[in-house]
C-alpha positions as protocol buffer text, in pm:
chain_id: "A"
residue {
  index: 1
  type: UNK
  ca { x: -452 y: -4459 z: -4257 }
}
residue {
  index: 2
  type: UNK
  ca { x: -456 y: -4137 z: -4081 }
}
residue {
  index: 3
  type: UNK
  ca { x: -720 y: -3855 z: -4118 }
}
residue {
  index: 4
  type: UNK
  ca { x: -680 y: -3490 z: -4070 }
}
residue {
  index: 5
  type: UNK
  ca { x: -869 y: -3378 z: -3747 }
}
residue {
  index: 6
  type: UNK
  ca { x: -1023 y: -3042 z: -3705 }
}
residue {
  index: 7
  type: UNK
  ca { x: -1049 y: -2907 z: -3396 }
}
residue {
  index: 8
  type: UNK
  ca { x: -1286 y: -3115 z: -3142 }
}
residue {
  index: 9
  type: UNK
  ca { x: -1325 y: -3394 z: -3364 }
}
residue {
  index: 10
  type: UNK
  ca { x: -1204 y: -3744 z: -3248 }
}
residue {
  index: 11
  type: UNK
  ca { x: -913 y: -3919 z: -3383 }
}
residue {
  index: 12
  type: UNK
  ca { x: -968 y: -4260 z: -3454 }
}
residue {
  index: 13
  type: UNK
  ca { x: -931 y: -4544 z: -3262 }
}
residue {
  index: 14
  type: UNK
  ca { x: -565 y: -4646 z: -3310 }
}
residue {
  index: 15
  type: UNK
  ca { x: -483 y: -4327 z: -3292 }
}
residue {
  index: 16
  type: UNK
  ca { x: -628 y: -4281 z: -2923 }
}
residue {
  index: 17
  type: UNK
  ca { x: -456 y: -4643 z: -2818 }
}
residue {
  index: 18
  type: UNK
  ca { x: -157 y: -4591 z: -2925 }
}
residue {
  index: 19
  type: UNK
  ca { x: -149 y: -4232 z: -2726 }
}
residue {
  index: 20
  type: UNK
  ca { x: -328 y: -4403 z: -2404 }
}
residue {
  index: 21
  type: UNK
  ca { x: 7 y: -4655 z: -2514 }
}
residue {
  index: 22
  type: UNK
  ca { x: 254 y: -4356 z: -2473 }
}
residue {
  index: 23
  type: UNK
  ca { x: 104 y: -4213 z: -2166 }
}
residue {
  index: 24
  type: UNK
  ca { x: 121 y: -4527 z: -1955 }
}
residue {
  index: 25
  type: UNK
  ca { x: 494 y: -4521 z: -1993 }
}
residue {
  index: 26
  type: UNK
  ca { x: 736 y: -4342 z: -1844 }
}
residue {
  index: 27
  type: UNK
  ca { x: 986 y: -4185 z: -2153 }
}
residue {
  index: 28
  type: UNK
  ca { x: 1220 y: -4074 z: -1826 }
}
residue {
  index: 29
  type: UNK
  ca { x: 1215 y: -4443 z: -1663 }
}
residue {
  index: 30
  type: UNK
  ca { x: 1216 y: -4649 z: -1979 }
}
residue {
  index: 31
  type: UNK
  ca { x: 1325 y: -4508 z: -2308 }
}
residue {
  index: 32
  type: UNK
  ca { x: 1252 y: -4821 z: -2525 }
}
residue {
  index: 33
  type: UNK
  ca { x: 950 y: -4886 z: -2362 }
}
residue {
  index: 34
  type: UNK
  ca { x: 815 y: -4540 z: -2452 }
}
residue {
  index: 35
  type: UNK
  ca { x: 944 y: -4587 z: -2837 }
}
residue {
  index: 36
  type: UNK
  ca { x: 774 y: -4944 z: -2855 }
}
residue {
  index: 37
  type: UNK
  ca { x: 491 y: -4826 z: -2736 }
}
residue {
  index: 38
  type: UNK
  ca { x: 479 y: -4522 z: -2948 }
}
residue {
  index: 39
  type: UNK
  ca { x: 475 y: -4755 z: -3246 }
}
residue {
  index: 40
  type: UNK
  ca { x: 226 y: -5017 z: -3193 }
}
residue {
  index: 41
  type: UNK
  ca { x: 226 y: -5192 z: -3527 }
}
residue {
  index: 42
  type: UNK
  ca { x: 593 y: -5176 z: -3558 }
}
residue {
  index: 43
  type: UNK
  ca { x: 640 y: -5306 z: -3191 }
}
residue {
  index: 44
  type: UNK
  ca { x: 397 y: -5609 z: -3279 }
}
residue {
  index: 45
  type: UNK
  ca { x: 598 y: -5690 z: -3602 }
}
residue {
  index: 46
  type: UNK
  ca { x: 878 y: -5693 z: -3398 }
}
residue {
  index: 47
  type: UNK
  ca { x: 754 y: -5889 z: -3137 }
}
residue {
  index: 48
  type: UNK
  ca { x: 634 y: -6095 z: -3344 }
}
residue {
  index: 49
  type: UNK
  ca { x: 963 y: -6147 z: -3578 }
}
residue {
  index: 50
  type: UNK
  ca { x: 1209 y: -6164 z: -3253 }
}
residue {
  index: 51
  type: UNK
  ca { x: 988 y: -6366 z: -3044 }
}
residue {
  index: 52
  type: UNK
  ca { x: 772 y: -6556 z: -3281 }
}
residue {
  index: 53
  type: UNK
  ca { x: 922 y: -6878 z: -3164 }
}
residue {
  index: 54
  type: UNK
  ca { x: 944 y: -6844 z: -2840 }
}
residue {
  index: 55
  type: UNK
  ca { x: 570 y: -6707 z: -2828 }
}
residue {
  index: 56
  type: UNK
  ca { x: 487 y: -7065 z: -2987 }
}
residue {
  index: 57
  type: UNK
  ca { x: 618 y: -7221 z: -2687 }
}
residue {
  index: 58
  type: UNK
  ca { x: 455 y: -7352 z: -2393 }
}
residue {
  index: 59
  type: UNK
  ca { x: 370 y: -7069 z: -2121 }
}
residue {
  index: 60
  type: UNK
  ca { x: 555 y: -7261 z: -1828 }
}
residue {
  index: 61
  type: UNK
  ca { x: 845 y: -7293 z: -2068 }
}
residue {
  index: 62
  type: UNK
  ca { x: 792 y: -6935 z: -2215 }
}
residue {
  index: 63
  type: UNK
  ca { x: 798 y: -6743 z: -1881 }
}
residue {
  index: 64
  type: UNK
  ca { x: 1109 y: -6960 z: -1743 }
}
residue {
  index: 65
  type: UNK
  ca { x: 1282 y: -6823 z: -2051 }
}
residue {
  index: 66
  type: UNK
  ca { x: 1167 y: -6492 z: -2043 }
}
residue {
  index: 67
  type: UNK
  ca { x: 1211 y: -6456 z: -1677 }
}
residue {
  index: 68
  type: UNK
  ca { x: 1568 y: -6532 z: -1681 }
}
residue {
  index: 69
  type: UNK
  ca { x: 1640 y: -6307 z: -1988 }
}
residue {
  index: 70
  type: UNK
  ca { x: 1511 y: -6033 z: -1766 }
}
residue {
  index: 71
  type: UNK
  ca { x: 1666 y: -6113 z: -1460 }
}
residue {
  index: 72
  type: UNK
  ca { x: 2010 y: -6097 z: -1668 }
}
residue {
  index: 73
  type: UNK
  ca { x: 1903 y: -5763 z: -1791 }
}
residue {
  index: 74
  type: UNK
  ca { x: 1844 y: -5636 z: -1447 }
}
residue {
  index: 75
  type: UNK
  ca { x: 2201 y: -5788 z: -1319 }
}
residue {
  index: 76
  type: UNK
  ca { x: 2388 y: -5592 z: -1584 }
}
residue {
  index: 77
  type: UNK
  ca { x: 2466 y: -5921 z: -1807 }
}
residue {
  index: 78
  type: UNK
  ca { x: 2604 y: -6073 z: -1522 }
}
residue {
  index: 79
  type: UNK
  ca { x: 2565 y: -6480 z: -1541 }
}
residue {
  index: 80
  type: UNK
  ca { x: 2654 y: -6496 z: -1232 }
}
residue {
  index: 81
  type: UNK
  ca { x: 2435 y: -6268 z: -1029 }
}
residue {
  index: 82
  type: UNK
  ca { x: 2137 y: -6397 z: -1197 }
}
residue {
  index: 83
  type: UNK
  ca { x: 2219 y: -6725 z: -1092 }
}
residue {
  index: 84
  type: UNK
  ca { x: 2204 y: -6594 z: -767 }
}
residue {
  index: 85
  type: UNK
  ca { x: 1916 y: -6420 z: -838 }
}
residue {
  index: 86
  type: UNK
  ca { x: 1705 y: -6679 z: -985 }
}
residue {
  index: 87
  type: UNK
  ca { x: 1899 y: -6961 z: -734 }
}
residue {
  index: 88
  type: UNK
  ca { x: 2028 y: -7171 z: -991 }
}
residue {
  index: 89
  type: UNK
  ca { x: 2316 y: -7307 z: -1085 }
}
residue {
  index: 90
  type: UNK
  ca { x: 2497 y: -7043 z: -1350 }
}
residue {
  index: 91
  type: UNK
  ca { x: 2510 y: -7289 z: -1595 }
}
residue {
  index: 92
  type: UNK
  ca { x: 2103 y: -7314 z: -1607 }
}
residue {
  index: 93
  type: UNK
  ca { x: 2140 y: -6950 z: -1651 }
}
residue {
  index: 94
  type: UNK
  ca { x: 2385 y: -6974 z: -1958 }
}
residue {
  index: 95
  type: UNK
  ca { x: 2153 y: -7291 z: -2107 }
}
residue {
  index: 96
  type: UNK
  ca { x: 1854 y: -7084 z: -2113 }
}
residue {
  index: 97
  type: UNK
  ca { x: 2008 y: -6776 z: -2249 }
}
residue {
  index: 98
  type: UNK
  ca { x: 2169 y: -7011 z: -2519 }
}
residue {
  index: 99
  type: UNK
  ca { x: 1818 y: -7154 z: -2595 }
}
residue {
  index: 100
  type: UNK
  ca { x: 1645 y: -6779 z: -2624 }
}
residue {
  index: 101
  type: UNK
  ca { x: 1926 y: -6695 z: -2881 }
}
residue {
  index: 102
  type: UNK
  ca { x: 1860 y: -6999 z: -3079 }
}
residue {
  index: 103
  type: UNK
  ca { x: 1490 y: -6955 z: -3050 }
}
residue {
  index: 104
  type: UNK
  ca { x: 1478 y: -6568 z: -3157 }
}
residue {
  index: 105
  type: UNK
  ca { x: 1820 y: -6605 z: -3373 }
}
residue {
  index: 106
  type: UNK
  ca { x: 1960 y: -6339 z: -3215 }
}
residue {
  index: 107
  type: UNK
  ca { x: 2259 y: -6359 z: -2987 }
}
residue {
  index: 108
  type: UNK
  ca { x: 2297 y: -6161 z: -2697 }
}
residue {
  index: 109
  type: UNK
  ca { x: 2669 y: -6055 z: -2708 }
}
residue {
  index: 110
  type: UNK
  ca { x: 2587 y: -5859 z: -3049 }
}
residue {
  index: 111
  type: UNK
  ca { x: 2484 y: -5479 z: -2954 }
}
residue {
  index: 112
  type: UNK
  ca { x: 2240 y: -5448 z: -3229 }
}
residue {
  index: 113
  type: UNK
  ca { x: 2101 y: -5797 z: -3176 }
}
residue {
  index: 114
  type: UNK
  ca { x: 2089 y: -5736 z: -2792 }
}
residue {
  index: 115
  type: UNK
  ca { x: 1868 y: -5377 z: -2836 }
}
residue {
  index: 116
  type: UNK
  ca { x: 1612 y: -5581 z: -3101 }
}
residue {
  index: 117
  type: UNK
  ca { x: 1583 y: -5868 z: -2823 }
}
residue {
  index: 118
  type: UNK
  ca { x: 1544 y: -5539 z: -2536 }
}
residue {
  index: 119
  type: UNK
  ca { x: 1287 y: -5366 z: -2738 }
}
residue {
  index: 120
  type: UNK
  ca { x: 1100 y: -5728 z: -2802 }
}
residue {
  index: 121
  type: UNK
  ca { x: 1055 y: -5762 z: -2491 }
}
residue {
  index: 122
  type: UNK
  ca { x: 955 y: -5420 z: -2399 }
}
residue {
  index: 123
  type: UNK
  ca { x: 680 y: -5472 z: -2637 }
}
residue {
  index: 124
  type: UNK
  ca { x: 583 y: -5835 z: -2526 }
}
residue {
  index: 125
  type: UNK
  ca { x: 547 y: -5652 z: -2201 }
}
residue {
  index: 126
  type: UNK
  ca { x: 290 y: -5430 z: -2330 }
}
residue {
  index: 127
  type: UNK
  ca { x: 107 y: -5648 z: -2542 }
}
residue {
  index: 128
  type: UNK
  ca { x: 42 y: -5839 z: -2204 }
}
residue {
  index: 129
  type: UNK
  ca { x: -42 y: -5530 z: -2014 }
}
residue {
  index: 130
  type: UNK
  ca { x: -304 y: -5453 z: -2302 }
}
residue {
  index: 131
  type: UNK
  ca { x: -457 y: -5831 z: -2259 }
}
residue {
  index: 132
  type: UNK
  ca { x: -438 y: -5750 z: -1877 }
}
């Protein structure tokens, strides 16, 4: 719960942490990351709900799938360009993305579900940045 503060009084730690997270994200560059950083409790719930099964994987497998998703997004959703970037066959990219869809129960071809996936990815990045 949030409590009212008077001038000069310190805000609760959770508010300070949220403010620091917001300040580390430049909204002009990444609006989705700024939104995720501004609501840490909600972003933690989103991360657990969307990426829960993904987070349960071995670190190497998780990193492979997340890296493929990041590359695919950076390549504008082009499997061919993603394959070139990752130096693998396009069918490998398809298979990894299908596995990610299966684990998250979200389709990358449905805009609403893609938005949830991207927001969860931002939450994962912020979570990893906070630990490192």
